C-alpha positions as a printed Julia matrix, in Angstrom:
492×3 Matrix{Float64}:
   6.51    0.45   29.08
   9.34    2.08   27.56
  10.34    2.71   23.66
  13.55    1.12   24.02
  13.83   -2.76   24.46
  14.98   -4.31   27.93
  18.21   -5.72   25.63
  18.87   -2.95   23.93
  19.13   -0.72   27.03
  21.89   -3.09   28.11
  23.68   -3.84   25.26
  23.18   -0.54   22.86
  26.89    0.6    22.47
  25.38    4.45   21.19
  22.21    6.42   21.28
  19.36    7.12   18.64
  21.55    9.23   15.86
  19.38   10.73   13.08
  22.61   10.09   11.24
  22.43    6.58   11.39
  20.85    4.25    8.37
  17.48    3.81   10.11
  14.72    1.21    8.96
  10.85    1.5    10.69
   9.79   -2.37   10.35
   5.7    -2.49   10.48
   4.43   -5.81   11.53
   0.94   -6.98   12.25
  -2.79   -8.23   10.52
  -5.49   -6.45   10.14
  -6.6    -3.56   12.16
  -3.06   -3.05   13.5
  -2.94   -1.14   10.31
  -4.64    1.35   11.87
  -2.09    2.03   14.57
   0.3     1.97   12.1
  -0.75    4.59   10.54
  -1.33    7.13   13.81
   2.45    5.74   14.74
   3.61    7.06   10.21
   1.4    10.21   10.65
   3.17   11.02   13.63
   6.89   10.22   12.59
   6.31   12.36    9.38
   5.27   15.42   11.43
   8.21   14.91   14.14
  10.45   14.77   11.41
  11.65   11.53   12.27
  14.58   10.53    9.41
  13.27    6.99    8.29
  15.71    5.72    5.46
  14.14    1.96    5.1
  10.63    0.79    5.43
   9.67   -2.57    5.43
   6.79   -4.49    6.68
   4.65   -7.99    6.77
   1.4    -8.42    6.79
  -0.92   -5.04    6.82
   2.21   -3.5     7.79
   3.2    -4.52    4.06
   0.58   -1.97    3.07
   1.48    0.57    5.24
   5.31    0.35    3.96
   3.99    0.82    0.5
   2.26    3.84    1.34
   5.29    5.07    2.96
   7.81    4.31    0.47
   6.78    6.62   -1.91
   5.02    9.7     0.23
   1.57    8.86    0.2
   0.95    7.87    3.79
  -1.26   10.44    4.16
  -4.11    8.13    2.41
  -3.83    5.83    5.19
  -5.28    8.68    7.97
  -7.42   11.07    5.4
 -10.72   10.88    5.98
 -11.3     9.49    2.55
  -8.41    7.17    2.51
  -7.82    3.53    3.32
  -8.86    3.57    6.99
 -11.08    6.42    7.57
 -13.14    6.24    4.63
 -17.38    5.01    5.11
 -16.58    2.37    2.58
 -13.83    0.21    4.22
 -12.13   -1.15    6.19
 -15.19   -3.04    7.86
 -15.56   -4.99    4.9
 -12.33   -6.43    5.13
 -11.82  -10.2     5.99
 -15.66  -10.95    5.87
 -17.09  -14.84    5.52
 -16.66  -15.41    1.58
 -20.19  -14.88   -0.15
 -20.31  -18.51   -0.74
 -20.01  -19.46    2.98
 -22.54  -17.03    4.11
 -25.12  -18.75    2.01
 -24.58  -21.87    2.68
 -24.53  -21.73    6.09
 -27.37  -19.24    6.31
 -29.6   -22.15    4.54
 -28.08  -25.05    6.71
 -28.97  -22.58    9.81
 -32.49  -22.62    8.33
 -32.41  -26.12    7.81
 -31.4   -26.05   12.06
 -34.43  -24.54   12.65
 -36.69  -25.97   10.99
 -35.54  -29.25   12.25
 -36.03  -27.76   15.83
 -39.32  -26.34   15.22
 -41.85  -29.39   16.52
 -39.75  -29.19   20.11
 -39.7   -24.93   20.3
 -43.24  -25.8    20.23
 -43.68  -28.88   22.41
 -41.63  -26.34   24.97
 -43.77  -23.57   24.42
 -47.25  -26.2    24.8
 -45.26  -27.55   27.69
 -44.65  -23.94   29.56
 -48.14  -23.05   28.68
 -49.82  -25.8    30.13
 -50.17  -24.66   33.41
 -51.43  -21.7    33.07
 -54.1   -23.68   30.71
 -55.06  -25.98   33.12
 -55.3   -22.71   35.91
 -57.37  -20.8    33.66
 -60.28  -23.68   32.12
 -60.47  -24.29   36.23
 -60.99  -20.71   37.06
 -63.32  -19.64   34.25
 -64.26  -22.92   32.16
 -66.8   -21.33   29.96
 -64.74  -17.96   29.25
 -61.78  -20.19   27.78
 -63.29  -22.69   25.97
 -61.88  -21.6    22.88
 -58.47  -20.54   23.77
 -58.41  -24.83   25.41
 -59.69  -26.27   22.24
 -56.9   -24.14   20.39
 -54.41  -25.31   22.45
 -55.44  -28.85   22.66
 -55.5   -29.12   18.8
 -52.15  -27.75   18.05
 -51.08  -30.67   21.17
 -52.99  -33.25   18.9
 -51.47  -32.41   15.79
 -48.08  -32.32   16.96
 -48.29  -35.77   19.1
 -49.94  -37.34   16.06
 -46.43  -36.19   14.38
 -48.63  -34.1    11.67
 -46.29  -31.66   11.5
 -43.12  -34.03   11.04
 -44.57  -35.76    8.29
 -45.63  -32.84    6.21
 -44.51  -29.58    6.87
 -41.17  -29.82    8.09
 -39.69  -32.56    5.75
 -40.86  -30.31    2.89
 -38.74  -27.08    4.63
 -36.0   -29.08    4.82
 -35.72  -31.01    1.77
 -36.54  -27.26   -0.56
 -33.49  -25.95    1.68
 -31.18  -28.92    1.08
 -32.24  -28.56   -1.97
 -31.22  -24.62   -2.71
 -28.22  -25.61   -0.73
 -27.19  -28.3    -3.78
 -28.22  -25.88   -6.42
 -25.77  -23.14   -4.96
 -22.64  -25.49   -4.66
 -23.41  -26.71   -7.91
 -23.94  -23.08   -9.61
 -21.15  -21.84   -7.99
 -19.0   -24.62   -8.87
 -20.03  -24.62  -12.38
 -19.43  -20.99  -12.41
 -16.04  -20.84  -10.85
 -13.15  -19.78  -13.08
 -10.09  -22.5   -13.56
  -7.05  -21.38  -11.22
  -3.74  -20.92  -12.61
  -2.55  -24.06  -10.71
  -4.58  -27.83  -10.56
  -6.05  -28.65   -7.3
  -6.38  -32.11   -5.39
  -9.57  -32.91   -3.33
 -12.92  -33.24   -3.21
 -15.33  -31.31   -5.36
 -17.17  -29.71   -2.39
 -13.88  -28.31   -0.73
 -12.99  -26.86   -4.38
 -16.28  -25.19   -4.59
 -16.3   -24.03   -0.96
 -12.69  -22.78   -0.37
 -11.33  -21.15    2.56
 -14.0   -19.31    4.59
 -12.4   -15.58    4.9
 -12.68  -13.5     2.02
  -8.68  -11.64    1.56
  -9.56  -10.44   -1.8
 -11.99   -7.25   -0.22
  -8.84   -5.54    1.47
  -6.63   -6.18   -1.51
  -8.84   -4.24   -3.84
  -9.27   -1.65   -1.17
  -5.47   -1.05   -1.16
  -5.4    -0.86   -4.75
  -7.55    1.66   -5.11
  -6.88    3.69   -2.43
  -3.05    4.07   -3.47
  -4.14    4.32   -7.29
  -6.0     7.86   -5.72
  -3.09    8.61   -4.05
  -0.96    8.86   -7.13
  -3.23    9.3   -10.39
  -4.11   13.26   -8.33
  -7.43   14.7    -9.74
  -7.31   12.88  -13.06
 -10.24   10.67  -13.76
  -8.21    7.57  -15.17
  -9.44    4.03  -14.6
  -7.23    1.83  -12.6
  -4.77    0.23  -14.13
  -4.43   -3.63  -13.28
  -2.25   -5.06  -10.59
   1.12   -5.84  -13.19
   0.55   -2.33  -14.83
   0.35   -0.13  -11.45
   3.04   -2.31   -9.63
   5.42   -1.17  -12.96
   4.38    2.53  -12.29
   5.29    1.84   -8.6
   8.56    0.6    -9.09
   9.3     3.18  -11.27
   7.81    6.31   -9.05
   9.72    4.92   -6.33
  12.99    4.22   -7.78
  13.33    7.48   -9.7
  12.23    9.35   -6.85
  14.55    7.68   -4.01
  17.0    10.36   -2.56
  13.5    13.01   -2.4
  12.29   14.39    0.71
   9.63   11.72    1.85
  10.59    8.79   -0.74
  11.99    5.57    1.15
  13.49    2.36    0.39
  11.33   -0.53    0.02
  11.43   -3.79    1.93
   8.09   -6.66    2.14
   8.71  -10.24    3.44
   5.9   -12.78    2.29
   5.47  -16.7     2.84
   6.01  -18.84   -0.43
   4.29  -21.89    0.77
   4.8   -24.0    -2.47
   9.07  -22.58   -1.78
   8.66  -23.33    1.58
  10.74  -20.57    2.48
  10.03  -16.63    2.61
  10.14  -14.23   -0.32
  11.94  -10.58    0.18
  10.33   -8.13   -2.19
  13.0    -5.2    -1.87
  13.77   -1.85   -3.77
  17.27   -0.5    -2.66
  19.1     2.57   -3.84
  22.82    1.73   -4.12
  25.21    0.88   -2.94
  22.93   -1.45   -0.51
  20.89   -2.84   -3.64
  24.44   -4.57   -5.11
  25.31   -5.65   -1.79
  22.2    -6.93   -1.01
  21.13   -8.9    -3.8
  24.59  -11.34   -4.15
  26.18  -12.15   -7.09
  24.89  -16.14   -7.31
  28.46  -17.2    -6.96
  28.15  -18.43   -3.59
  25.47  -20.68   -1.95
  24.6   -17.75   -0.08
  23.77  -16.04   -3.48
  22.28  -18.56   -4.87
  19.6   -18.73   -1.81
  19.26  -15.12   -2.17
  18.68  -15.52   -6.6
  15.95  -18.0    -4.75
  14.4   -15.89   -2.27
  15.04  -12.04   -3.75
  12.6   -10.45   -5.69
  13.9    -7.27   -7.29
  11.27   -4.92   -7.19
  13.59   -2.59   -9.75
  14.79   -4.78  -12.0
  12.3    -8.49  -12.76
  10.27   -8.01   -9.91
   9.03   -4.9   -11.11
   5.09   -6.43  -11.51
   5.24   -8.2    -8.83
   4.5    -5.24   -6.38
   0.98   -6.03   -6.24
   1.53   -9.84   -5.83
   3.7    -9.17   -2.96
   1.1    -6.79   -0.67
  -1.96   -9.3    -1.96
   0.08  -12.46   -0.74
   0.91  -10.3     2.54
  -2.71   -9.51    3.37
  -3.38  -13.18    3.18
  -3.96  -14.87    6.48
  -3.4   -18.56    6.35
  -4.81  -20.53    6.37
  -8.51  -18.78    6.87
  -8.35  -16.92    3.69
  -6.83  -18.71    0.0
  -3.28  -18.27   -1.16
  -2.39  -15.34   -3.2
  -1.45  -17.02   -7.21
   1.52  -15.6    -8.27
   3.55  -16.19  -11.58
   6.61  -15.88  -11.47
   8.51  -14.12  -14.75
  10.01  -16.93  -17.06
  13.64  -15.12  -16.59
  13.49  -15.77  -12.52
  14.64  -18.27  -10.76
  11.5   -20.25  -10.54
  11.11  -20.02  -14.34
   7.7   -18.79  -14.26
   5.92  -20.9   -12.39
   2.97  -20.22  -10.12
   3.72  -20.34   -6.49
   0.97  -19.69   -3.67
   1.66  -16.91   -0.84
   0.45  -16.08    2.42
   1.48  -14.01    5.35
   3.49  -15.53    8.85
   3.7   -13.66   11.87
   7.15  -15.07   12.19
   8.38  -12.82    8.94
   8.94   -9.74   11.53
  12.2   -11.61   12.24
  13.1   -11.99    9.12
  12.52   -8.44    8.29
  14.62   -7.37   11.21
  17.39  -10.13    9.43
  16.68   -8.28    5.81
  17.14   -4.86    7.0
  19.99   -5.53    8.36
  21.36   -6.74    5.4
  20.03   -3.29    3.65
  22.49   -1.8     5.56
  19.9     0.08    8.41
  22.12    0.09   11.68
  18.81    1.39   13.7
  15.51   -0.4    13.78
  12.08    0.98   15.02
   9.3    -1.83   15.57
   5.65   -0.54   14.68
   3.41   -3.55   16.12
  -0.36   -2.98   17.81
   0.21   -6.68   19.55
   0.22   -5.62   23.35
   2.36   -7.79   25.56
   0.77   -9.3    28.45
   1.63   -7.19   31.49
   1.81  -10.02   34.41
  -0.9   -11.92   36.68
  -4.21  -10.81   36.09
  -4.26   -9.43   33.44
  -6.82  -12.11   31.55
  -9.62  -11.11   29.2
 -13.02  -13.43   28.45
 -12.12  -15.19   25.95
 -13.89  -14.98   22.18
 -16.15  -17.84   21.28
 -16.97  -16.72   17.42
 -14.25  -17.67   14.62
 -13.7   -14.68   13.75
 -12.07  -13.93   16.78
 -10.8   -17.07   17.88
  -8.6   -16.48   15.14
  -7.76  -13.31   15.58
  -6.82  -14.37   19.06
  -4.73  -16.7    17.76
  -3.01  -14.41   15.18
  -2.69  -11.2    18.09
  -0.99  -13.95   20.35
   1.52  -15.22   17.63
   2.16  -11.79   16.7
   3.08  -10.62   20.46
   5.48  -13.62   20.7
   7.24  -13.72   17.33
   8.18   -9.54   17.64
   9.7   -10.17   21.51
  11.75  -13.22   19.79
  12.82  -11.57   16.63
  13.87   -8.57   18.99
  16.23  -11.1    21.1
  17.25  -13.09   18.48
  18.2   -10.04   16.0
  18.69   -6.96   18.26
  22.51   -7.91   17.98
  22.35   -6.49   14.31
  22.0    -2.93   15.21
  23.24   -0.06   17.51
  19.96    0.69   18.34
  16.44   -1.0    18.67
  13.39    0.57   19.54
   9.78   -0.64   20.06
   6.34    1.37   19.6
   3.43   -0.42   20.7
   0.12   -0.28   22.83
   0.32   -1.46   26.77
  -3.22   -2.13   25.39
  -5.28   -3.15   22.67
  -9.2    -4.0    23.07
  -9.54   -4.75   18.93
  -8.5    -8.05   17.54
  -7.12   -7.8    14.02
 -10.52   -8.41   12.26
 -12.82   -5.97   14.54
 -12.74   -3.37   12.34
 -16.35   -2.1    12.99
 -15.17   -1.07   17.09
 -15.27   -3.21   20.06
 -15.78   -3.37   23.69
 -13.06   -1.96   26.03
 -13.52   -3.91   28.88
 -11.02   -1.85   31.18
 -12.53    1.31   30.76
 -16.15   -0.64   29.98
 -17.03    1.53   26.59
 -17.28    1.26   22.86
 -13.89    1.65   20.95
 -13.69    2.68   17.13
 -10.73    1.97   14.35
  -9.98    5.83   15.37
  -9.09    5.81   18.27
  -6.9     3.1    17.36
  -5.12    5.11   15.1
  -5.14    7.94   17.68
  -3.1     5.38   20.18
  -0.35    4.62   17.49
  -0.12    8.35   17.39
   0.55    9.04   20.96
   2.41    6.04   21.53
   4.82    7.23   18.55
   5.07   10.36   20.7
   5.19    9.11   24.18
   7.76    6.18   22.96
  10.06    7.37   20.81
   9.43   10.83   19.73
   9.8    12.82   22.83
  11.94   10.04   25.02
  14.35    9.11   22.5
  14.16   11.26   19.58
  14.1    14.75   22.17
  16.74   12.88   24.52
  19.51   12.52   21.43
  19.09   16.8    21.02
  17.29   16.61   18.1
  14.36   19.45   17.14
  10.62   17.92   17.68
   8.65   19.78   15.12
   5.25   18.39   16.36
   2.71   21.27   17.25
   2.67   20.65   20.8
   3.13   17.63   23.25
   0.09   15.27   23.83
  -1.81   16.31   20.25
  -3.91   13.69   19.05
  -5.23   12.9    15.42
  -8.5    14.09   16.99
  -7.12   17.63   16.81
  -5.95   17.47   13.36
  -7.81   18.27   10.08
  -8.41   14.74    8.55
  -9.81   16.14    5.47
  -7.62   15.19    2.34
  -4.87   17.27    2.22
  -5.04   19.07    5.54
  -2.25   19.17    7.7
């Protein structure tokens, strides 16, 4: 598979030029993260010019790191995917699911109980029957033992005393915890419609983890050795906006651009910080209908937007519609005059990041995504039967098809497009504890992950298109792997 798209190799009037306005668009959910990061770390040590980064998703995350130099906190071994602490927390069954359906599993089994043991009396019978023929007196007891328990349970002994009781206490705990937790739950910023047990329960993945995990991982990034508390999410999105756009212009200090799904809107939100002249042009004057869709859909991350950083990487983490909406409130001097509108993330936003950057004024693109096409016949996998990973299945699938349309439908934009991702990718987005490489038939880790979006950065671009144009690759040698590198923090 080669870095450059099968259009662009047709159509691309000129070559890769460091020269050029460049944006690096990272799109994907969950663990693709990881590749992200091996794909930034190796970029930043090539000395790949990136003017523009923008992202959906976890890629959202990954363009906030890299906005403002701190990507290094993605591949430390303290920081946001290496660390003991995370990421395998991340999209877990909410507490309250995980109760409840541990005690209605309970409830399953105790229900099943009498016929695991009619089975096992029914299995053991035979041998039973050999032995009291074979020895009668040397097995009298073990017989009467076995003929009681077959007495009690045919009686229905067991139904009508122990089992109801299991039952009912669970049902019971099960009531008490819907009701605690329902009493207990603070009022949302919006009113709800349904039924009380769907308010208490809510959606079954738990977004909230990774979005604290972010937090705090970038607050480490910037506070440095100081031992300050964490601001909260208005306050540090402020000091954000302001780090990044006093800082634009510096070595390692990027542009801004995140795309999120306002599903109250019904139409996407661009969270953008521009240097000018691209900010003017890209905002509109509200004149026009054009600029009145962009007043609408533009959320200036320098100017009102400014505490809305935070909202706009929560609402991008959220998977719809497996994990709840992201609440955001909108300032009374916006468009939307401070109301509360509910976001989530669509795989479909990579094309409209593609659209936005274009509009930023980027006339190269470089497509981050860990969503491996499928290569031709044969190439199936078993599929998943747990949720978990039926959704992720869904989500990886979604994700593979919306960047090869967004690439058709929007390479036109620029002189040059250029892809970076795996021929293949054994994790689905939520299997951040490893899984099973069934090609090579082994264990795979969240590293070596990461150590993929490395050498595909180098195999890709880097060295193909990056080395073909004449310009210097300052990586240490060819084929070097995040394995060789010093992960601890600060190590080069």
């Amino acid at each position: 598979m080669t870095a450059i798209s099968a259009h662009a190799q047709a159509d691309r009037p000129t070559p890769y030029s460091p020269h050029q306005r460049t944006a690096l668009v990272f799109t994907g959910t969950g663990t693709a993260g990881a590749y992200h990061a091996g794909v930034l770390r190796a970029f930043q040590e090539a000395g790949v010019r990136v003017d523009l980064v923008a992202g959906r998703g976890i890629g959202a995350a990954t363009a906030m790191f890299a906005a403002v130099d701190a990507g290094s906190r993605l591949w430390d071994a303290d920081g946001l995917w290496l660390s003991r602490r995370a990421p395998q927390a991340f999209y877990r069954w909410r507490p309250l699911w995980r109760v409840v359906g541990t005690v209605l599993g309970a409830v399953l089994l105790a229900l099943l109980l009498p016929l695991a043991l009619w089975a096992v009396l029914g299995v053991a019978y035979p041998f039973i029957l050999l032995a009291q023929l074979a020895a009668p007196e040397a097995t009298h007891g073990m017989v009467a033992s076995y003929t009681s328990l077959a007495t009690r349970l045919v009686s229905g002994g067991l139904l009508s005393s122990i089992v109801p009781r299991v039952v009912t206490g669970l049902i019971v705990v099960v009531a008490g915890v819907l009701v605690v937790a329902g009493l207990a739950g603070r009022k949302g910023r919006r009113r709800v419609r349904g039924s009380l047990l769907w308010k208490v329960l809510g959606a079954p993945f738990d977004a909230e983890t990774p979005m604290a995990h972010v937090g705090a991982t970038f607050w480490q990034a910037i506070r440095g050795a100081a031992p300050i508390a964490q601001p909260r999410a208005g306050d540090l999105s402020r000091r954000y906006s302001e780090l990044l756009a006093d800082s634009l212009g510096q070595p390692g200090y990027r542009e801004l651009l995140v795309a999120v799904h306002d599903m109250d809107a019904r139409r996407d939100l661009v969270f953008a910080l521009l240097g000018e002249p691209y900010r003017s042009a890209f905002g509109g004057d509200g004149s026009s209908l054009q600029g009145r869709r962009r007043q609408e859909e533009l959320v200036d991350l320098a100017a009102l937007g400014r505490d809305h950083l935070a909202d706009a990487i929560a609402g991008a983490l959220v998977v719809a519609p497996v994990c709840e909406p992201h609440p955001m409130s909108f300032s009374p001097e916006s468009y939307w005059r401070g109301e509360t509108h509910r976001l989530c993330d669509r795989t479909g936003l990579v094309g409209r990041l593609l659209e936005e950057v274009s509009a930023a004024g980027a006339t190269q693109v470089i497509v981050a995504t860990a969503a491996p096409p499928l290569e031709g016949p044969h190439g199936l996998a078993a599929p998943r039967l747990d949720p978990r990973s039926r959704v992720g299945e869904t989500v990886v699938a979604a994700e593979a098809a919306s960047v090869r349309d967004a690439l058709s439908a929007h390479g036109w934009r620029f002189h040059g497009v250029f892809e970076v991702r795996p021929t293949h990718n054994p994790l689905g987005p939520f299997d951040f504890a490893g899984g099973y490489d069934e090609r090579s038939d082994r264990a795979f880790t969240i590293r070596e992950l990461m150590n993929r979006g490395y050498e595909d950065a180098y195999r890709q671009f880097i060295e193909p298109v990056v080395g073909a144009s004449g310009e210097q690759v300052t990586a240490a040698r060819p084929g070097a792997s995040i394995d060789d590198l010093d992960l601890r923090p600060g190590g080069a």
